[in-house]
Amino acid sequence: MTKTSNDDDLALAFDECIARGDAVEPRDWMPEGYRATLVRQISQHAHSEIIGMQPEAEWISRAPSLHRKAILIAKVQDEAGHGSYLYSAAETLGVARDDLFEMLLTGKQKYSTIFNYPMLSWADVGVMGWLGDGAAIVNQVPLSRCSYGPYARAMVRVCKEESFHQRQGFDLIQAMMAGTDEQKQMVQDAVDRWWWPCLMLFGPSDRHSSHSKQSMAWGIKRFSNDELRRRFVDQAVPQIEHFGLTVPDPELRWDESAGCYKFGEIDWEDFKSVMQDGGPLGKERIAHRQRVHDEGAWVREAAEAYARKQDERLSA
């Protein structure tokens, strides 16, 4: 298709909007690449929230007290809400929620690999809240200033709720570290297993990322993957040391000249492997999502039937 002068004017207006830091709204003209990047990122984010319900939901029945059970139920419920906000934001870009679900279930769209590792102990629940959600907050707070308005507004509420989740995880770990030697060892074992997946949560390194640079130019992202990862390490290490725990990285050290921690190289081959084949629990996570989706078909059908009746009543 031949590009017209009107197309040039629209592209210029879009570039000026991004340069000013103004929000792009659903009815505004946007480049197809911008739209496609948003659909990919928002849907992957939404899928991660929905799949992320599974590992913690598995521990609801095994929580050690009614208090902890109630906290975990509330957290899982929040994650469902986060997925719903984000799917709604994606729909403003002209994609159907059913199509997004289909792409998730068929593997055409991905979600965060961190949810494909097993939670082996109660300490894992705390570490995932403390460090896992802590990493998510570092990653997601800048998205509340994303150039696409619906995504940015959804992230304001998501981040507020994630901050509660992180605090709940910290509180759980604090209680365990005041307990027995066995409980303290459970926490250290959990930190050992989850530290590197938490660092991988930020995505591939900048030198390997095919999307990060363009996303930053469009204002979808505000910081690179590596910058966000470094921020998380700088925040998390003092907390880990506060508890008397150790970081499973022999190369970790404070760099006085740089004013930040230097840490070892991530095993990117493991990251790629989990992305490609789903890791330890990828197939189980998708199978569970498929089963729940199928079992909920009657609810969707009933809602659609009710909507049709309402339309018929209003048009009569």
PDB file of C-alpha atoms in Angstrom:
ATOM      1  CA  MET A   1       0.000   0.000   0.000  1.00  0.00           C
ATOM      2  CA  THR A   2       1.341   3.429  -0.958  1.00  0.00           C
ATOM      3  CA  LYS A   3       1.952   5.746   1.965  1.00  0.00           C
ATOM      4  CA  THR A   4      -0.010   9.020   1.663  1.00  0.00           C
ATOM      5  CA  SER A   5       0.720  12.490   3.012  1.00  0.00           C
ATOM      6  CA  ASN A   6      -2.107  11.909   5.493  1.00  0.00           C
ATOM      7  CA  ASP A   7      -0.238   8.846   6.767  1.00  0.00           C
ATOM      8  CA  ASP A   8       2.835  11.013   7.193  1.00  0.00           C
ATOM      9  CA  ASP A   9       0.838  13.562   9.175  1.00  0.00           C
ATOM     10  CA  LEU A  10      -0.574  10.876  11.435  1.00  0.00           C
ATOM     11  CA  ALA A  11       2.858   9.353  12.016  1.00  0.00           C
ATOM     12  CA  LEU A  12       4.273  12.786  12.828  1.00  0.00           C
ATOM     13  CA  ALA A  13       1.447  13.473  15.282  1.00  0.00           C
ATOM     14  CA  PHE A  14       2.092  10.119  16.956  1.00  0.00           C
ATOM     15  CA  ASP A  15       5.825  10.795  17.271  1.00  0.00           C
ATOM     16  CA  GLU A  16       5.122  14.225  18.757  1.00  0.00           C
ATOM     17  CA  CYS A  17       2.695  12.678  21.263  1.00  0.00           C
ATOM     18  CA  ILE A  18       5.367  10.205  22.390  1.00  0.00           C
ATOM     19  CA  ALA A  19       8.004  12.959  22.581  1.00  0.00           C
ATOM     20  CA  ARG A  20       5.729  15.086  24.797  1.00  0.00           C
ATOM     21  CA  GLY A  21       5.053  12.142  27.084  1.00  0.00           C
ATOM     22  CA  ASP A  22       1.309  12.278  26.421  1.00  0.00           C
ATOM     23  CA  ALA A  23      -0.836   9.154  26.610  1.00  0.00           C
ATOM     24  CA  VAL A  24      -1.870   7.329  23.452  1.00  0.00           C
ATOM     25  CA  GLU A  25      -5.529   6.336  23.673  1.00  0.00           C
ATOM     26  CA  PRO A  26      -7.393   3.511  21.883  1.00  0.00           C
ATOM     27  CA  ARG A  27      -8.967   5.738  19.198  1.00  0.00           C
ATOM     28  CA  ASP A  28      -5.724   7.533  18.425  1.00  0.00           C
ATOM     29  CA  TRP A  29      -3.781   6.595  15.303  1.00  0.00           C
ATOM     30  CA  MET A  30      -0.776   4.401  16.094  1.00  0.00           C
ATOM     31  CA  PRO A  31       1.786   2.458  14.006  1.00  0.00           C
ATOM     32  CA  GLU A  32       0.910  -1.176  13.496  1.00  0.00           C
ATOM     33  CA  GLY A  33       4.218  -2.162  15.122  1.00  0.00           C
ATOM     34  CA  TYR A  34       3.295  -0.190  18.238  1.00  0.00           C
ATOM     35  CA  ARG A  35      -0.087  -1.887  18.414  1.00  0.00           C
ATOM     36  CA  ALA A  36       1.408  -5.351  17.870  1.00  0.00           C
ATOM     37  CA  THR A  37       4.063  -4.772  20.534  1.00  0.00           C
ATOM     38  CA  LEU A  38       1.418  -3.714  23.042  1.00  0.00           C
ATOM     39  CA  VAL A  39      -0.768  -6.728  22.266  1.00  0.00           C
ATOM     40  CA  ARG A  40       2.197  -9.040  22.760  1.00  0.00           C
ATOM     41  CA  GLN A  41       3.356  -7.431  26.007  1.00  0.00           C
ATOM     42  CA  ILE A  42      -0.041  -6.874  27.626  1.00  0.00           C
ATOM     43  CA  SER A  43      -1.328 -10.340  26.743  1.00  0.00           C
ATOM     44  CA  GLN A  44       1.874 -11.970  28.037  1.00  0.00           C
ATOM     45  CA  HIS A  45       1.462  -9.971  31.233  1.00  0.00           C
ATOM     46  CA  ALA A  46      -2.204 -11.007  31.559  1.00  0.00           C
ATOM     47  CA  HIS A  47      -1.375 -14.675  30.914  1.00  0.00           C
ATOM     48  CA  SER A  48       1.319 -14.503  33.610  1.00  0.00           C
ATOM     49  CA  GLU A  49      -1.174 -13.221  36.168  1.00  0.00           C
ATOM     50  CA  ILE A  50      -3.641 -16.006  35.346  1.00  0.00           C
ATOM     51  CA  ILE A  51      -1.088 -18.832  35.254  1.00  0.00           C
ATOM     52  CA  GLY A  52       0.570 -17.314  38.342  1.00  0.00           C
ATOM     53  CA  MET A  53      -2.535 -18.133  40.370  1.00  0.00           C
ATOM     54  CA  GLN A  54      -1.800 -21.849  40.126  1.00  0.00           C
ATOM     55  CA  PRO A  55       1.368 -22.417  42.183  1.00  0.00           C
ATOM     56  CA  GLU A  56       0.081 -20.453  45.184  1.00  0.00           C
ATOM     57  CA  ALA A  57      -3.479 -21.796  44.925  1.00  0.00           C
ATOM     58  CA  GLU A  58      -1.977 -25.265  45.375  1.00  0.00           C
ATOM     59  CA  TRP A  59      -0.862 -24.195  48.878  1.00  0.00           C
ATOM     60  CA  ILE A  60      -4.198 -22.780  50.110  1.00  0.00           C
ATOM     61  CA  SER A  61      -5.329 -26.089  51.599  1.00  0.00           C
ATOM     62  CA  ARG A  62      -1.883 -26.632  53.152  1.00  0.00           C
ATOM     63  CA  ALA A  63      -1.454 -23.188  54.735  1.00  0.00           C
ATOM     64  CA  PRO A  64      -0.390 -23.562  58.402  1.00  0.00           C
ATOM     65  CA  SER A  65      -3.132 -21.353  59.855  1.00  0.00           C
ATOM     66  CA  LEU A  66      -6.509 -19.844  59.018  1.00  0.00           C
ATOM     67  CA  HIS A  67      -4.832 -16.431  58.951  1.00  0.00           C
ATOM     68  CA  ARG A  68      -2.287 -17.518  56.333  1.00  0.00           C
ATOM     69  CA  LYS A  69      -5.004 -19.316  54.378  1.00  0.00           C
ATOM     70  CA  ALA A  70      -7.101 -16.148  54.180  1.00  0.00           C
ATOM     71  CA  ILE A  71      -4.083 -14.122  53.024  1.00  0.00           C
ATOM     72  CA  LEU A  72      -3.299 -16.612  50.281  1.00  0.00           C
ATOM     73  CA  ILE A  73      -6.918 -16.767  49.091  1.00  0.00           C
ATOM     74  CA  ALA A  74      -6.993 -12.971  48.864  1.00  0.00           C
ATOM     75  CA  LYS A  75      -3.738 -12.916  46.931  1.00  0.00           C
ATOM     76  CA  VAL A  76      -4.876 -15.496  44.388  1.00  0.00           C
ATOM     77  CA  GLN A  77      -8.111 -13.556  43.959  1.00  0.00           C
ATOM     78  CA  ASP A  78      -6.103 -10.381  43.331  1.00  0.00           C
ATOM     79  CA  GLU A  79      -4.094 -12.122  40.607  1.00  0.00           C
ATOM     80  CA  ALA A  80      -7.321 -13.100  38.846  1.00  0.00           C
ATOM     81  CA  GLY A  81      -8.348  -9.456  38.948  1.00  0.00           C
ATOM     82  CA  HIS A  82      -5.005  -8.355  37.537  1.00  0.00           C
ATOM     83  CA  GLY A  83      -5.438 -10.721  34.609  1.00  0.00           C
ATOM     84  CA  SER A  84      -8.912  -9.314  33.981  1.00  0.00           C
ATOM     85  CA  TYR A  85      -7.712  -5.681  34.005  1.00  0.00           C
ATOM     86  CA  LEU A  86      -4.949  -6.520  31.566  1.00  0.00           C
ATOM     87  CA  TYR A  87      -7.111  -8.541  29.180  1.00  0.00           C
ATOM     88  CA  SER A  88      -9.492  -5.556  29.140  1.00  0.00           C
ATOM     89  CA  ALA A  89      -6.574  -3.260  28.263  1.00  0.00           C
ATOM     90  CA  ALA A  90      -5.549  -5.611  25.452  1.00  0.00           C
ATOM     91  CA  GLU A  91      -9.116  -5.639  24.096  1.00  0.00           C
ATOM     92  CA  THR A  92      -8.938  -1.870  23.556  1.00  0.00           C
ATOM     93  CA  LEU A  93      -6.345  -2.663  20.865  1.00  0.00           C
ATOM     94  CA  GLY A  94      -8.881  -4.645  18.854  1.00  0.00           C
ATOM     95  CA  VAL A  95      -8.094  -8.198  19.971  1.00  0.00           C
ATOM     96  CA  ALA A  96     -10.695 -10.571  21.390  1.00  0.00           C
ATOM     97  CA  ARG A  97     -10.171 -12.112  24.816  1.00  0.00           C
ATOM     98  CA  ASP A  98     -11.163 -15.538  23.485  1.00  0.00           C
ATOM     99  CA  ASP A  99      -8.432 -15.275  20.863  1.00  0.00           C
ATOM    100  CA  LEU A 100      -5.872 -14.399  23.539  1.00  0.00           C
ATOM    101  CA  PHE A 101      -6.926 -17.425  25.592  1.00  0.00           C
ATOM    102  CA  GLU A 102      -6.603 -19.622  22.525  1.00  0.00           C
ATOM    103  CA  MET A 103      -3.078 -18.347  21.836  1.00  0.00           C
ATOM    104  CA  LEU A 104      -2.103 -19.030  25.447  1.00  0.00           C
ATOM    105  CA  LEU A 105      -3.495 -22.565  25.411  1.00  0.00           C
ATOM    106  CA  THR A 106      -1.881 -23.400  22.058  1.00  0.00           C
ATOM    107  CA  GLY A 107       1.493 -21.957  23.038  1.00  0.00           C
ATOM    108  CA  LYS A 108       1.422 -19.139  20.473  1.00  0.00           C
ATOM    109  CA  GLN A 109       1.777 -16.603  23.292  1.00  0.00           C
ATOM    110  CA  LYS A 110       4.036 -16.951  26.324  1.00  0.00           C
ATOM    111  CA  TYR A 111       3.883 -16.065  29.995  1.00  0.00           C
ATOM    112  CA  SER A 112       6.537 -15.561  32.662  1.00  0.00           C
ATOM    113  CA  THR A 113       8.716 -18.663  33.007  1.00  0.00           C
ATOM    114  CA  ILE A 114       8.961 -18.241  36.789  1.00  0.00           C
ATOM    115  CA  PHE A 115       5.578 -19.916  37.231  1.00  0.00           C
ATOM    116  CA  ASN A 116       6.770 -23.166  35.665  1.00  0.00           C
ATOM    117  CA  TYR A 117       9.003 -24.045  38.614  1.00  0.00           C
ATOM    118  CA  PRO A 118       7.524 -26.100  41.485  1.00  0.00           C
ATOM    119  CA  MET A 119       6.821 -24.720  44.956  1.00  0.00           C
ATOM    120  CA  LEU A 120       8.292 -27.407  47.191  1.00  0.00           C
ATOM    121  CA  SER A 121       7.688 -25.946  50.658  1.00  0.00           C
ATOM    122  CA  TRP A 122       5.691 -23.337  52.549  1.00  0.00           C
ATOM    123  CA  ALA A 123       8.798 -21.140  52.515  1.00  0.00           C
ATOM    124  CA  ASP A 124       8.486 -20.994  48.710  1.00  0.00           C
ATOM    125  CA  VAL A 125       5.157 -19.178  49.137  1.00  0.00           C
ATOM    126  CA  GLY A 126       6.863 -16.527  51.241  1.00  0.00           C
ATOM    127  CA  VAL A 127       9.891 -16.168  48.985  1.00  0.00           C
ATOM    128  CA  MET A 128       7.697 -15.860  45.901  1.00  0.00           C
ATOM    129  CA  GLY A 129       5.739 -13.091  47.593  1.00  0.00           C
ATOM    130  CA  TRP A 130       8.802 -11.361  48.995  1.00  0.00           C
ATOM    131  CA  LEU A 131      11.286 -11.712  46.119  1.00  0.00           C
ATOM    132  CA  GLY A 132       9.047 -12.771  43.215  1.00  0.00           C
ATOM    133  CA  ASP A 133       6.479 -10.027  43.715  1.00  0.00           C
ATOM    134  CA  GLY A 134       9.301  -7.679  44.687  1.00  0.00           C
ATOM    135  CA  ALA A 135      10.827  -8.265  41.260  1.00  0.00           C
ATOM    136  CA  ALA A 136       7.412  -7.810  39.642  1.00  0.00           C
ATOM    137  CA  ILE A 137       6.987  -4.442  41.362  1.00  0.00           C
ATOM    138  CA  VAL A 138      10.366  -3.207  40.111  1.00  0.00           C
ATOM    139  CA  ASN A 139       9.372  -4.351  36.625  1.00  0.00           C
ATOM    140  CA  GLN A 140       5.829  -3.022  36.680  1.00  0.00           C
ATOM    141  CA  VAL A 141       5.917   0.340  38.471  1.00  0.00           C
ATOM    142  CA  PRO A 142       7.495   2.051  35.409  1.00  0.00           C
ATOM    143  CA  LEU A 143       4.646   0.603  33.316  1.00  0.00           C
ATOM    144  CA  SER A 144       2.245   2.899  35.175  1.00  0.00           C
ATOM    145  CA  ARG A 145       3.901   5.590  33.015  1.00  0.00           C
ATOM    146  CA  CYS A 146       3.585   3.553  29.815  1.00  0.00           C
ATOM    147  CA  SER A 147       2.716   5.641  26.762  1.00  0.00           C
ATOM    148  CA  TYR A 148      -0.466   3.606  26.163  1.00  0.00           C
ATOM    149  CA  GLY A 149      -3.155   4.989  28.472  1.00  0.00           C
ATOM    150  CA  PRO A 150      -5.274   1.887  29.232  1.00  0.00           C
ATOM    151  CA  TYR A 151      -2.187  -0.181  30.110  1.00  0.00           C
ATOM    152  CA  ALA A 152      -0.728   2.573  32.302  1.00  0.00           C
ATOM    153  CA  ARG A 153      -3.999   3.030  34.204  1.00  0.00           C
ATOM    154  CA  ALA A 154      -4.415  -0.694  34.773  1.00  0.00           C
ATOM    155  CA  MET A 155      -0.890  -0.858  36.176  1.00  0.00           C
ATOM    156  CA  VAL A 156      -1.596   1.770  38.851  1.00  0.00           C
ATOM    157  CA  ARG A 157      -4.015  -0.562  40.606  1.00  0.00           C
ATOM    158  CA  VAL A 158      -2.006  -3.698  39.880  1.00  0.00           C
ATOM    159  CA  CYS A 159       1.118  -2.221  41.468  1.00  0.00           C
ATOM    160  CA  LYS A 160      -0.745  -1.099  44.586  1.00  0.00           C
ATOM    161  CA  GLU A 161      -2.007  -4.631  45.125  1.00  0.00           C
ATOM    162  CA  GLU A 162       1.358  -6.184  44.302  1.00  0.00           C
ATOM    163  CA  SER A 163       2.920  -4.053  47.046  1.00  0.00           C
ATOM    164  CA  PHE A 164       0.586  -5.760  49.538  1.00  0.00           C
ATOM    165  CA  HIS A 165       1.593  -9.157  48.167  1.00  0.00           C
ATOM    166  CA  GLN A 166       5.266  -8.334  48.581  1.00  0.00           C
ATOM    167  CA  ARG A 167       4.685  -7.208  52.161  1.00  0.00           C
ATOM    168  CA  GLN A 168       2.742 -10.386  52.935  1.00  0.00           C
ATOM    169  CA  GLY A 169       5.631 -12.478  51.640  1.00  0.00           C
ATOM    170  CA  PHE A 170       8.119 -10.458  53.697  1.00  0.00           C
ATOM    171  CA  ASP A 171       5.935 -10.943  56.798  1.00  0.00           C
ATOM    172  CA  LEU A 172       5.760 -14.706  56.215  1.00  0.00           C
ATOM    173  CA  ILE A 173       9.547 -14.967  55.870  1.00  0.00           C
ATOM    174  CA  GLN A 174      10.050 -12.789  58.941  1.00  0.00           C
ATOM    175  CA  ALA A 175       7.885 -15.187  60.956  1.00  0.00           C
ATOM    176  CA  MET A 176       9.757 -18.242  59.682  1.00  0.00           C
ATOM    177  CA  MET A 177      13.171 -16.690  60.364  1.00  0.00           C
ATOM    178  CA  ALA A 178      12.075 -16.183  63.984  1.00  0.00           C
ATOM    179  CA  GLY A 179      11.268 -19.878  64.201  1.00  0.00           C
ATOM    180  CA  THR A 180      13.240 -23.107  64.369  1.00  0.00           C
ATOM    181  CA  ASP A 181      16.498 -23.946  62.656  1.00  0.00           C
ATOM    182  CA  GLU A 182      14.541 -26.207  60.311  1.00  0.00           C
ATOM    183  CA  GLN A 183      12.304 -23.309  59.293  1.00  0.00           C
ATOM    184  CA  LYS A 184      15.294 -21.060  58.692  1.00  0.00           C
ATOM    185  CA  GLN A 185      16.862 -23.733  56.494  1.00  0.00           C
ATOM    186  CA  MET A 186      13.605 -24.045  54.544  1.00  0.00           C
ATOM    187  CA  VAL A 187      13.808 -20.334  53.784  1.00  0.00           C
ATOM    188  CA  GLN A 188      17.441 -20.535  52.683  1.00  0.00           C
ATOM    189  CA  ASP A 189      16.640 -23.490  50.437  1.00  0.00           C
ATOM    190  CA  ALA A 190      13.783 -21.502  48.876  1.00  0.00           C
ATOM    191  CA  VAL A 191      16.028 -18.469  48.291  1.00  0.00           C
ATOM    192  CA  ASP A 192      18.606 -20.749  46.663  1.00  0.00           C
ATOM    193  CA  ARG A 193      16.029 -22.139  44.250  1.00  0.00           C
ATOM    194  CA  TRP A 194      14.164 -18.921  43.406  1.00  0.00           C
ATOM    195  CA  TRP A 195      16.949 -16.340  43.196  1.00  0.00           C
ATOM    196  CA  TRP A 196      17.921 -16.996  39.579  1.00  0.00           C
ATOM    197  CA  PRO A 197      14.332 -17.436  38.291  1.00  0.00           C
ATOM    198  CA  CYS A 198      13.553 -14.052  39.886  1.00  0.00           C
ATOM    199  CA  LEU A 199      16.423 -12.485  37.935  1.00  0.00           C
ATOM    200  CA  MET A 200      15.192 -14.154  34.753  1.00  0.00           C
ATOM    201  CA  LEU A 201      11.744 -12.627  35.329  1.00  0.00           C
ATOM    202  CA  PHE A 202      13.004  -9.358  33.806  1.00  0.00           C
ATOM    203  CA  GLY A 203      13.525 -11.048  30.463  1.00  0.00           C
ATOM    204  CA  PRO A 204      16.606 -11.556  28.294  1.00  0.00           C
ATOM    205  CA  SER A 205      19.652  -9.342  28.639  1.00  0.00           C
ATOM    206  CA  ASP A 206      19.651  -6.169  26.581  1.00  0.00           C
ATOM    207  CA  ARG A 207      22.154  -7.609  24.123  1.00  0.00           C
ATOM    208  CA  HIS A 208      19.784 -10.505  23.391  1.00  0.00           C
ATOM    209  CA  SER A 209      16.433  -8.690  23.535  1.00  0.00           C
ATOM    210  CA  SER A 210      14.778  -8.131  20.169  1.00  0.00           C
ATOM    211  CA  HIS A 211      12.011  -5.877  21.521  1.00  0.00           C
ATOM    212  CA  SER A 212      13.382  -3.801  24.391  1.00  0.00           C
ATOM    213  CA  LYS A 213      15.037  -0.971  22.442  1.00  0.00           C
ATOM    214  CA  GLN A 214      12.014  -0.231  20.266  1.00  0.00           C
ATOM    215  CA  SER A 215       9.627  -0.500  23.232  1.00  0.00           C
ATOM    216  CA  MET A 216      11.691   2.118  25.054  1.00  0.00           C
ATOM    217  CA  ALA A 217      11.697   4.398  22.009  1.00  0.00           C
ATOM    218  CA  TRP A 218       7.899   4.207  21.938  1.00  0.00           C
ATOM    219  CA  GLY A 219       7.616   4.829  25.681  1.00  0.00           C
ATOM    220  CA  ILE A 220       6.010   1.447  26.319  1.00  0.00           C
ATOM    221  CA  LYS A 221       8.937   0.600  28.576  1.00  0.00           C
ATOM    222  CA  ARG A 222      10.888   3.211  30.516  1.00  0.00           C
ATOM    223  CA  PHE A 223      13.955   1.162  31.419  1.00  0.00           C
ATOM    224  CA  SER A 224      15.842  -1.731  29.873  1.00  0.00           C
ATOM    225  CA  ASN A 225      15.673  -5.291  31.191  1.00  0.00           C
ATOM    226  CA  ASP A 226      19.201  -5.116  32.588  1.00  0.00           C
ATOM    227  CA  GLU A 227      18.609  -1.792  34.350  1.00  0.00           C
ATOM    228  CA  LEU A 228      15.474  -3.134  36.046  1.00  0.00           C
ATOM    229  CA  ARG A 229      17.302  -6.330  37.014  1.00  0.00           C
ATOM    230  CA  ARG A 230      20.114  -4.303  38.595  1.00  0.00           C
ATOM    231  CA  ARG A 231      17.585  -2.221  40.554  1.00  0.00           C
ATOM    232  CA  PHE A 232      15.992  -5.374  41.923  1.00  0.00           C
ATOM    233  CA  VAL A 233      19.331  -6.828  43.012  1.00  0.00           C
ATOM    234  CA  ASP A 234      20.257  -3.576  44.766  1.00  0.00           C
ATOM    235  CA  GLN A 235      16.966  -3.666  46.674  1.00  0.00           C
ATOM    236  CA  ALA A 236      16.808  -7.381  47.422  1.00  0.00           C
ATOM    237  CA  VAL A 237      20.343  -8.150  48.604  1.00  0.00           C
ATOM    238  CA  PRO A 238      20.226  -5.905  51.729  1.00  0.00           C
ATOM    239  CA  GLN A 239      16.896  -7.499  52.705  1.00  0.00           C
ATOM    240  CA  ILE A 240      18.309 -11.003  52.263  1.00  0.00           C
ATOM    241  CA  GLU A 241      21.320 -10.109  54.380  1.00  0.00           C
ATOM    242  CA  HIS A 242      19.040  -8.519  56.998  1.00  0.00           C
ATOM    243  CA  PHE A 243      17.504 -11.948  57.571  1.00  0.00           C
ATOM    244  CA  GLY A 244      20.922 -13.583  57.869  1.00  0.00           C
ATOM    245  CA  LEU A 245      20.407 -15.415  54.582  1.00  0.00           C
ATOM    246  CA  THR A 246      22.867 -15.739  51.719  1.00  0.00           C
ATOM    247  CA  VAL A 247      22.473 -15.075  48.012  1.00  0.00           C
ATOM    248  CA  PRO A 248      23.328 -18.162  45.907  1.00  0.00           C
ATOM    249  CA  ASP A 249      25.808 -16.259  43.752  1.00  0.00           C
ATOM    250  CA  PRO A 250      29.534 -16.539  44.543  1.00  0.00           C
ATOM    251  CA  GLU A 251      30.242 -13.623  42.180  1.00  0.00           C
ATOM    252  CA  LEU A 252      27.959 -11.187  43.991  1.00  0.00           C
ATOM    253  CA  ARG A 253      29.840  -8.160  45.334  1.00  0.00           C
ATOM    254  CA  TRP A 254      29.309  -4.474  46.020  1.00  0.00           C
ATOM    255  CA  ASP A 255      31.007  -2.268  43.456  1.00  0.00           C
ATOM    256  CA  GLU A 256      31.894   0.951  45.249  1.00  0.00           C
ATOM    257  CA  SER A 257      32.848   2.810  42.076  1.00  0.00           C
ATOM    258  CA  ALA A 258      29.586   1.926  40.307  1.00  0.00           C
ATOM    259  CA  GLY A 259      27.441   2.292  43.440  1.00  0.00           C
ATOM    260  CA  CYS A 260      25.636  -0.985  42.832  1.00  0.00           C
ATOM    261  CA  TYR A 261      25.984  -4.736  43.185  1.00  0.00           C
ATOM    262  CA  LYS A 262      27.739  -6.790  40.535  1.00  0.00           C
ATOM    263  CA  PHE A 263      26.352 -10.279  40.108  1.00  0.00           C
ATOM    264  CA  GLY A 264      27.097 -13.418  38.168  1.00  0.00           C
ATOM    265  CA  GLU A 265      25.957 -14.318  34.685  1.00  0.00           C
ATOM    266  CA  ILE A 266      22.477 -15.779  34.373  1.00  0.00           C
ATOM    267  CA  ASP A 267      22.175 -19.212  32.775  1.00  0.00           C
ATOM    268  CA  TRP A 268      20.460 -17.997  29.627  1.00  0.00           C
ATOM    269  CA  GLU A 269      20.420 -21.485  28.145  1.00  0.00           C
ATOM    270  CA  ASP A 270      18.164 -22.562  31.013  1.00  0.00           C
ATOM    271  CA  PHE A 271      15.998 -19.497  30.363  1.00  0.00           C
ATOM    272  CA  LYS A 272      15.676 -20.383  26.670  1.00  0.00           C
ATOM    273  CA  SER A 273      14.958 -24.009  27.495  1.00  0.00           C
ATOM    274  CA  VAL A 274      12.132 -23.112  29.867  1.00  0.00           C
ATOM    275  CA  MET A 275      10.729 -20.664  27.306  1.00  0.00           C
ATOM    276  CA  GLN A 276      10.774 -23.304  24.591  1.00  0.00           C
ATOM    277  CA  ASP A 277       9.622 -26.457  26.371  1.00  0.00           C
ATOM    278  CA  GLY A 278       7.814 -25.027  29.397  1.00  0.00           C
ATOM    279  CA  GLY A 279      10.311 -26.143  32.019  1.00  0.00           C
ATOM    280  CA  PRO A 280       9.457 -28.490  34.892  1.00  0.00           C
ATOM    281  CA  LEU A 281       5.720 -27.737  35.028  1.00  0.00           C
ATOM    282  CA  GLY A 282       4.858 -25.957  31.791  1.00  0.00           C
ATOM    283  CA  LYS A 283       2.672 -28.722  30.365  1.00  0.00           C
ATOM    284  CA  GLU A 284       0.868 -29.152  33.695  1.00  0.00           C
ATOM    285  CA  ARG A 285       0.187 -25.425  34.000  1.00  0.00           C
ATOM    286  CA  ILE A 286      -1.358 -25.222  30.517  1.00  0.00           C
ATOM    287  CA  ALA A 287      -3.315 -28.467  30.985  1.00  0.00           C
ATOM    288  CA  HIS A 288      -4.795 -27.107  34.213  1.00  0.00           C
ATOM    289  CA  ARG A 289      -5.700 -23.828  32.499  1.00  0.00           C
ATOM    290  CA  GLN A 290      -7.335 -25.767  29.643  1.00  0.00           C
ATOM    291  CA  ARG A 291      -9.336 -27.906  32.076  1.00  0.00           C
ATOM    292  CA  VAL A 292     -10.572 -24.876  34.021  1.00  0.00           C
ATOM    293  CA  HIS A 293     -11.405 -23.100  30.761  1.00  0.00           C
ATOM    294  CA  ASP A 294     -13.461 -26.088  29.581  1.00  0.00           C
ATOM    295  CA  GLU A 295     -15.241 -26.490  32.921  1.00  0.00           C
ATOM    296  CA  GLY A 296     -16.187 -22.811  32.863  1.00  0.00           C
ATOM    297  CA  ALA A 297     -17.810 -22.996  29.422  1.00  0.00           C
ATOM    298  CA  TRP A 298     -21.320 -23.179  30.904  1.00  0.00           C
ATOM    299  CA  VAL A 299     -20.767 -19.906  32.767  1.00  0.00           C
ATOM    300  CA  ARG A 300     -19.724 -18.112  29.584  1.00  0.00           C
ATOM    301  CA  GLU A 301     -22.659 -19.600  27.682  1.00  0.00           C
ATOM    302  CA  ALA A 302     -25.102 -18.533  30.399  1.00  0.00           C
ATOM    303  CA  ALA A 303     -23.682 -14.993  30.418  1.00  0.00           C
ATOM    304  CA  GLU A 304     -23.960 -14.761  26.630  1.00  0.00           C
ATOM    305  CA  ALA A 305     -27.553 -16.068  26.724  1.00  0.00           C
ATOM    306  CA  TYR A 306     -28.459 -13.495  29.361  1.00  0.00           C
ATOM    307  CA  ALA A 307     -26.862 -10.715  27.312  1.00  0.00           C
ATOM    308  CA  ARG A 308     -28.829 -11.776  24.234  1.00  0.00           C
ATOM    309  CA  LYS A 309     -32.115 -11.744  26.194  1.00  0.00           C
ATOM    310  CA  GLN A 310     -31.315  -8.292  27.516  1.00  0.00           C
ATOM    311  CA  ASP A 311     -30.635  -7.049  23.988  1.00  0.00           C
ATOM    312  CA  GLU A 312     -33.891  -8.575  22.724  1.00  0.00           C
ATOM    313  CA  ARG A 313     -35.824  -6.985  25.580  1.00  0.00           C
ATOM    314  CA  LEU A 314     -34.330  -3.550  24.931  1.00  0.00           C
ATOM    315  CA  SER A 315     -34.933  -3.729  21.184  1.00  0.00           C
ATOM    316  CA  ALA A 316     -38.534  -4.967  21.523  1.00  0.00           C
TER     317      ALA A 316
END
